[in-house]
């Protein structure tokens, strides 16, 4: 690698001296992301302002064999932007312009440093909906969402980020700027590189611009809540809702521990005597929404709900959604270290998986609360513990290894929406097999022959 003084001079010559940080404070800040227990110092932090800046930095890094880790807000939960091999952290938050919102074509073009909430708000001003809705939407960037193929609260009805990516501008490790896809909903010219780059976690190219699909904004929305004696009972109600032919926009759950933590944190008036909370909602024409919510109420009651009610107004609906969105910060107040994980199983095995998580937590003497996206089988078991208790941390690692294995045994996956990164890499071969891991490495080599992009992740 280049000497420190040479590196600073060379990078400043590319992006300007005000956009290169090599002081100890900046290096420490960018040594980690939102994932606990993972950190590694970079050599430099670089904030490019244009796609051409990105291309020049990558050409420079490839020539000198310097690792480059692309990064947005660093809100990911898989250690996907931790610079394990040092090098340059390439922070894309200056690429923050919304370039176009087109009601005629139902699309938007944005630079990838735009936050998800900014894109959603700009779309709403035009009477449109940007459907992906990750819990980190106020801080996470569109580029980060694309890199991890983020999910969210509306995933059951609307799908995940990849369902809305029409085209990308991306820079290869060797500095070539490519455009994949475009403004079309139908385009099968060549390999689908847009889909390949979506979810590639910065290992294949640096995404600098995205063209995304928008939808007409729904006329109406409605929200309700059902309480159950146990999370397993709520899970069985979820299966019954889907079996009834309804695909709601929102179908989320919190277990007993989450309910207590959220109520203590936010004071929303939740029932603390319930074993689980099921949050449901739908959108569309008013009569369709009313019929769907009424049917969900009936199904939950038939499934043994302790109580079912609908939000009386928008403020009450927002409060219920806030209960789900604040689950992680609420749980984080219970201890100094919070490990939030992400597994998915088929819906009909959700109750079985919940029981298995509880059994594993009890056996390892750990506090593990579970919340998540009930409608698509995506669970977020969350462990709260003392960071100074090495024995407890070791037990947590062993417990999560068993949880990942349990998900795979039930035809599920080790990650539904958070990504692989460094945190899940030890379990990737268990999910996809050694032959597919080898294929990922061959694809990685074709895109990045010098191996500089986000090394020690995915196919590295």
C-alpha atoms as one frame of an Amber mdcrd trajectory, in Angstrom:
protein
   0.000   0.000   0.000   0.995   3.626  -0.471   2.700   5.460   2.374   0.355
   7.569   4.480   1.626  10.909   3.185   1.551   9.723  -0.433  -1.956   8.306
  -0.011  -3.262  11.556   1.467  -1.680  13.623  -1.304  -2.875  11.365  -4.108
  -6.457  11.080  -2.867  -6.681  14.829  -2.215  -5.606  15.353  -5.807  -8.614
  13.295  -6.930 -11.463  14.491  -4.683 -10.044  17.644  -3.107  -8.229  17.987
   0.236 -11.446  18.739   2.128 -12.879  15.340   1.245 -10.107  13.077   2.517
  -9.949  12.212   6.224  -7.030  10.398   7.809  -7.241  11.719  11.363  -7.677
   9.228  14.193 -11.237  10.325  14.969 -12.500   9.790  11.428 -10.729   6.457
  11.061 -12.260   5.247  14.331 -15.746   6.387  13.286 -15.564   4.535   9.977
 -13.969   1.423  11.459 -17.453   0.105  12.278 -21.030   0.228  11.129 -24.256
  -0.511  13.038 -23.217  -4.136  13.616 -21.806  -4.803  17.103 -18.565  -6.698
  17.754 -17.067  -5.936  14.323 -14.511  -3.179  13.703 -11.303  -2.615  11.734
  -9.464   0.631  11.041  -9.187   1.928   7.472  -6.205   3.883   6.147  -8.319
   6.692   4.766 -11.886   7.948   4.475 -12.760   9.450   1.095 -15.971  11.321
   0.205 -16.288  11.588  -3.593 -18.644  14.165  -5.070 -19.197  12.704  -8.544
 -19.248   9.404 -10.368 -16.022  10.471 -12.065 -14.415  10.938  -8.644 -15.425
   7.377  -7.764 -13.955   6.056 -11.015 -10.654   7.874 -10.439 -10.369   6.585
  -6.849 -11.037   3.019  -7.997  -8.487   3.216 -10.830  -5.932   4.494  -8.347
  -6.760   1.781  -5.802  -6.695  -1.050  -8.346  -3.295   0.054  -9.659  -1.867
   0.019  -6.137  -3.814  -2.935  -4.695  -5.542  -0.821  -2.039  -8.818  -2.254
  -0.652 -11.913  -0.057  -1.094 -15.097  -0.432   0.949 -18.116   1.467  -0.458
 -20.347   2.873   2.283 -23.528   4.880   2.665 -24.896   5.675   6.117 -23.342
   2.578   7.705 -26.704   1.522   9.141 -26.418  -2.094   7.977 -26.566  -4.921
  10.507 -24.272  -7.490   8.866 -20.878  -5.753   9.182 -21.109  -5.188   5.442
 -19.127  -1.930   5.493 -16.464  -2.759   8.071 -13.043  -2.379   6.347 -11.649
  -5.768   7.354  -8.552  -5.356   5.154  -8.019  -1.663   5.923  -7.602   0.548
   2.873 -10.106   3.210   1.801 -13.655   3.643   3.041 -15.447   5.301   0.114
 -18.353   7.240   1.636 -21.035   8.042  -0.954 -23.240  10.390   1.065 -22.223
  13.452  -0.992 -23.961  11.837  -3.990 -27.270  13.000  -2.551 -29.327  14.517
  -5.376 -32.782  13.443  -6.484 -32.354  13.805 -10.229 -35.897  13.155 -11.427
 -39.351  12.030 -10.337 -41.521  11.138 -13.335 -45.262  10.599 -12.745 -45.667
   9.869 -16.458 -43.220   6.961 -16.361 -43.732   5.985 -12.722 -40.028   6.174
 -11.913 -37.381   8.217 -10.171 -33.661   8.697 -10.741 -31.522   9.351  -7.694
 -27.915   9.386  -6.677 -27.261   6.628  -4.234 -26.470   8.844  -1.231 -30.118
   9.946  -1.069 -31.876   8.507   1.977 -34.842   6.201   1.570 -37.103   8.670
   3.386 -36.049  11.520   1.086 -36.935   9.433  -1.965 -40.232   8.362  -0.382
 -41.128  11.983   0.471 -40.276  13.271  -3.006 -42.372  10.490  -4.521 -45.296
  11.272  -2.211 -45.215  14.942  -3.254 -45.850  13.734  -6.804 -48.704  11.477
  -5.668 -46.568   8.351  -5.952 -45.291   5.603  -3.671 -41.747   4.305  -3.324
 -42.669   0.974  -1.786 -39.477  -0.308  -0.077 -39.758   0.629   3.594 -36.814
  -0.578   5.722 -36.861   0.220   9.410 -33.777   2.430   8.954 -35.481   4.492
   6.221 -34.758   7.873   7.798 -30.979   7.323   7.708 -30.223   4.460   5.310
 -29.309   5.408   1.752 -30.843   4.141  -1.459 -27.431   2.804  -2.463 -27.108
   0.877   0.781 -30.621  -0.507   0.390 -29.749  -1.689  -3.121 -26.390  -3.133
  -2.048 -28.082  -5.279   0.606 -31.437  -5.720  -1.173 -33.176  -4.319   1.893
 -36.676  -5.383   2.908 -39.077  -3.595   5.208 -42.521  -3.388   6.712 -44.343
  -3.434   3.360 -42.427  -6.418   1.992 -45.323  -8.891   2.103 -47.537  -6.990
  -0.326 -44.985  -4.969  -2.254 -41.788  -7.000  -2.233 -38.241  -5.879  -1.447
 -35.796  -3.402  -2.959 -34.840  -5.533  -5.970 -38.444  -5.469  -7.195 -38.127
  -1.709  -7.792 -34.644  -1.302  -9.276 -34.944  -0.654 -13.024 -31.422   0.484
 -13.771 -28.100   1.388 -12.214 -25.051   3.467 -12.884 -22.066   1.694 -11.390
 -18.296   1.922 -11.443 -16.173  -1.193 -11.825 -13.018  -1.662  -9.787 -10.913
  -0.812 -12.836 -12.707   2.526 -13.268 -15.147   1.801 -16.115 -18.540   3.423
 -15.670 -21.402   1.165 -16.759 -25.165   1.593 -16.979 -27.339  -1.445 -16.489
 -31.051  -1.617 -17.267 -32.715   1.754 -17.708 -36.173   3.317 -17.693 -38.033
   0.255 -18.935 -40.098  -2.300 -17.025 -39.344  -4.831 -19.776 -35.758  -5.196
 -21.027 -34.018  -8.548 -21.510 -30.982  -7.426 -23.511 -28.053  -9.404 -22.123
 -27.432 -10.736 -18.628 -29.448  -9.046 -15.899 -26.579  -7.150 -14.294 -29.019
  -4.881 -12.483 -30.283  -7.835 -10.455 -26.759  -9.152  -9.979 -25.503  -5.865
  -8.544 -28.581  -5.582  -6.323 -27.590  -7.422  -3.165 -23.897  -7.642  -4.095
 -22.890  -5.677  -0.978 -20.233  -3.551  -2.655 -18.140  -6.533  -3.734 -18.666
  -6.209  -7.505 -18.967  -2.488  -8.256 -19.720   0.874  -6.657 -23.299   1.974
  -7.374 -23.568   5.741  -7.931 -27.051   6.240  -9.413 -30.307   4.281  -9.501
 -33.475   4.373 -11.558 -36.301   2.983  -9.440 -39.924   2.127 -10.118 -42.715
   4.008  -8.365 -46.386   3.162  -7.888 -49.505   5.303  -7.662 -50.041   6.271
  -4.035 -52.867   4.258  -2.427 -56.130   6.102  -1.823 -56.501   4.962   1.758
 -54.701   3.086   4.515 -55.838   1.345   7.674 -54.098  -0.266  10.626 -55.100
  -2.619  13.416 -53.608  -4.610  16.258 -54.322  -8.042  17.692 -52.988  -9.422
  20.971 -52.340 -13.118  21.582 -51.361 -15.285  24.513 -48.177 -16.404  22.736
 -46.099 -15.626  19.668 -46.781 -19.121  18.394 -50.530 -18.332  18.505 -49.921
 -15.103  16.584 -47.873 -17.027  14.026 -50.727 -19.425  13.454 -53.054 -16.445
  12.960 -50.675 -15.127  10.281 -50.946 -18.400   8.377 -54.738 -18.220   8.637
 -54.810 -14.621   7.323 -52.784 -15.533   4.234 -54.783 -18.718   3.699 -57.961
 -16.616   3.675 -56.776 -14.931   0.475 -55.717 -11.596   1.969 -52.240 -10.169
   1.338 -52.073  -7.160   3.682 -49.608  -4.326   3.237 -48.375  -4.802   6.803
 -48.281  -7.897   9.003 -45.733  -7.455  11.786 -45.234  -9.050  15.190 -43.631
  -8.389  18.575 -43.165 -10.939  21.320 -43.824 -10.387  25.034 -40.350  -9.020
  25.745 -40.588  -6.556  22.832 -44.017  -5.354  23.950 -42.738  -4.636  27.452
 -39.610  -2.869  26.174 -41.535  -0.740  23.661 -44.177   0.233  26.218 -41.518
   1.179  28.742 -39.686   3.183  26.064 -42.566   4.919  24.268 -45.671   4.577
  26.463 -48.012   3.765  23.580 -50.647   1.986  25.652 -49.808  -1.559  24.534
 -51.109  -4.556  26.493 -48.243  -5.778  28.622 -50.088  -8.927  29.694 -50.104
 -10.296  26.119 -47.602 -12.846  24.892 -47.517 -11.323  21.395 -48.756  -8.414
  19.342 -49.726  -8.697  15.681 -49.784  -5.404  13.797 -51.744  -5.508  10.539
 -52.635  -2.980   7.897 -53.665  -2.558   4.302 -53.889   0.155   1.662 -55.855
   0.786  -1.506 -59.415   1.890  -2.296 -61.331   2.653   0.936 -63.860  -0.140
   0.475 -61.094  -2.681  -0.215 -59.149  -1.601   2.867 -62.236  -1.763   5.078
 -63.137  -5.240   3.841 -59.569  -6.537   4.297 -59.238  -5.192   7.827 -62.628
  -6.559   8.820 -61.675 -10.006   7.523 -58.324  -9.915   9.342 -60.151  -9.029
  12.551 -62.406 -12.045  12.090 -59.515 -14.399  11.357 -57.543 -13.220  14.398
 -60.582 -13.625  16.639 -61.163 -17.127  15.283 -57.474 -17.897  15.958 -57.941
 -17.065  19.646 -56.814 -13.434  19.865 -57.145 -11.880  23.310 -58.182  -8.578
  21.731 -58.443  -7.120  18.222 -58.987  -3.456  17.390 -58.576  -0.986  14.546
 -56.797   2.351  14.761 -59.404   5.066  15.238 -57.479   7.690  13.295 -54.184
   8.438  11.575 -52.468   9.416  14.826 -53.388   6.082  16.417 -52.229   4.227
  13.285 -48.908   6.072  13.357 -48.503   5.184  17.038 -49.026   1.501  16.285
 -46.482   1.593  13.452 -44.099   3.424  15.773 -44.371   0.489  18.182 -42.905
  -1.775  15.529 -40.314   0.696  14.285 -38.947   1.446  17.756 -38.503  -2.201
  18.753 -34.737  -2.146  18.345 -34.040   1.107  20.251 -36.469  -0.004  22.949
 -34.678  -3.324  23.406 -31.283  -1.607  23.290 -32.161   0.165  26.549 -32.135
  -3.205  28.343 -28.393  -3.689  27.975 -25.212  -2.116  26.642 -24.855  -4.598
  23.772 -27.665  -5.528  21.377 -27.212  -8.177  18.691 -30.044  -8.011  16.158
 -30.216 -10.973  13.791 -32.265 -11.903  10.765 -33.576 -15.297   9.643 -36.488
 -16.273   7.427 -38.541 -19.453   7.197 -41.633 -20.397   5.184 -44.736 -18.845
   6.748 -46.224 -22.170   7.747 -43.106 -22.891   9.857 -43.025 -19.532  11.611
 -44.576 -20.773  14.873 -42.218 -23.751  14.917 -39.219 -21.447  14.416 -40.359
 -19.096  17.170 -40.593 -22.007  19.609 -37.119 -23.146  18.571 -35.626 -19.694
  19.192 -37.170 -19.609  22.661 -35.782 -23.060  23.445 -32.276 -22.069  22.308
 -32.390 -18.833  24.335 -33.416 -20.689  27.484 -30.736 -23.335  27.047 -28.001
 -20.712  26.674 -29.425 -18.532  29.467 -29.829 -15.494  27.192 -32.398 -12.735
  26.855 -33.548 -13.055  23.239 -36.616 -11.091  22.163 -38.130 -11.650  18.728
 -39.967  -9.295  16.397 -40.224  -9.035  12.650 -42.195  -9.383   9.472 -44.694
 -12.118  10.222 -46.273 -12.032   6.785 -43.148 -13.175   4.958 -41.678 -15.364
   7.698 -38.828 -12.949   8.492 -37.830 -13.011  12.172 -35.431 -10.731  14.043
 -34.245 -12.524  17.183 -32.483  -9.874  19.258 -30.097 -10.631  22.110 -29.396
  -8.023  24.804 -26.365  -8.540  27.039 -23.410  -6.992  28.837 -20.465  -6.264
  26.488 -18.042  -6.983  29.343 -19.437 -10.477  29.868 -17.247 -12.529  27.551
 -18.911 -15.791  28.521 -22.351 -14.423  27.615 -21.069 -13.151  24.256 -19.626
 -16.587  23.532 -22.981 -18.178  24.416 -24.745 -15.690  22.138 -22.536 -16.631
  19.181 -23.254 -20.314  19.771 -26.965 -19.652  20.168 -27.194 -17.715  16.899
 -25.248 -20.418  15.084 -27.951 -22.857  16.211 -30.688 -20.406  15.182 -29.199
 -20.101  11.669 -28.956 -23.877  11.402 -32.545 -24.227  12.595 -33.731 -21.820
   9.888 -31.895 -23.761   7.175 -33.322 -27.053   8.492 -36.800 -25.548   8.044
 -36.203 -24.609   4.392 -35.317 -21.064   5.419 -32.318 -18.774   5.123 -29.643
 -17.158   7.285 -30.682 -13.659   6.175 -33.909 -12.362   4.701 -33.018  -8.674
   4.393 -29.908  -7.645   6.325 -27.318  -9.204   4.033 -24.307 -11.453   4.565
 -21.405  -9.066   5.142 -18.781 -10.287   7.576 -21.279 -11.319  10.246 -22.999
 -14.063   8.226 -20.075 -15.109   6.012 -19.156 -18.110   8.236 -22.653 -19.528
   7.618 -23.016 -18.784   3.896 -21.762 -22.161   2.662 -24.218 -23.886   5.010
 -27.022 -22.105   3.158 -25.929 -22.143  -0.502 -23.285 -24.896  -0.618 -19.592
 -24.930  -1.484 -20.196 -25.038  -5.252 -22.207 -21.829  -5.189 -19.633 -20.129
  -2.987 -16.992 -21.045  -5.588 -19.228 -19.597  -8.316 -19.565 -16.344  -6.362
 -15.768 -16.147  -6.257 -15.511 -16.600 -10.019 -18.097 -13.849 -10.590 -16.233
 -11.604  -8.149 -12.981 -12.180 -10.031 -14.606 -11.240 -13.352 -15.835  -7.902
 -11.984 -12.877  -7.151  -9.722  -9.729  -8.987 -10.872  -7.509  -7.208  -8.352
  -9.861  -8.134  -5.497  -9.961  -4.637  -4.021 -13.732  -4.175  -3.563 -14.952
  -4.933  -0.047 -12.595  -7.878   0.451 -13.413 -10.758   2.847 -17.126 -10.486
   2.075 -19.363 -12.702  -0.100 -17.233 -14.065  -2.949 -13.917 -12.761  -1.677
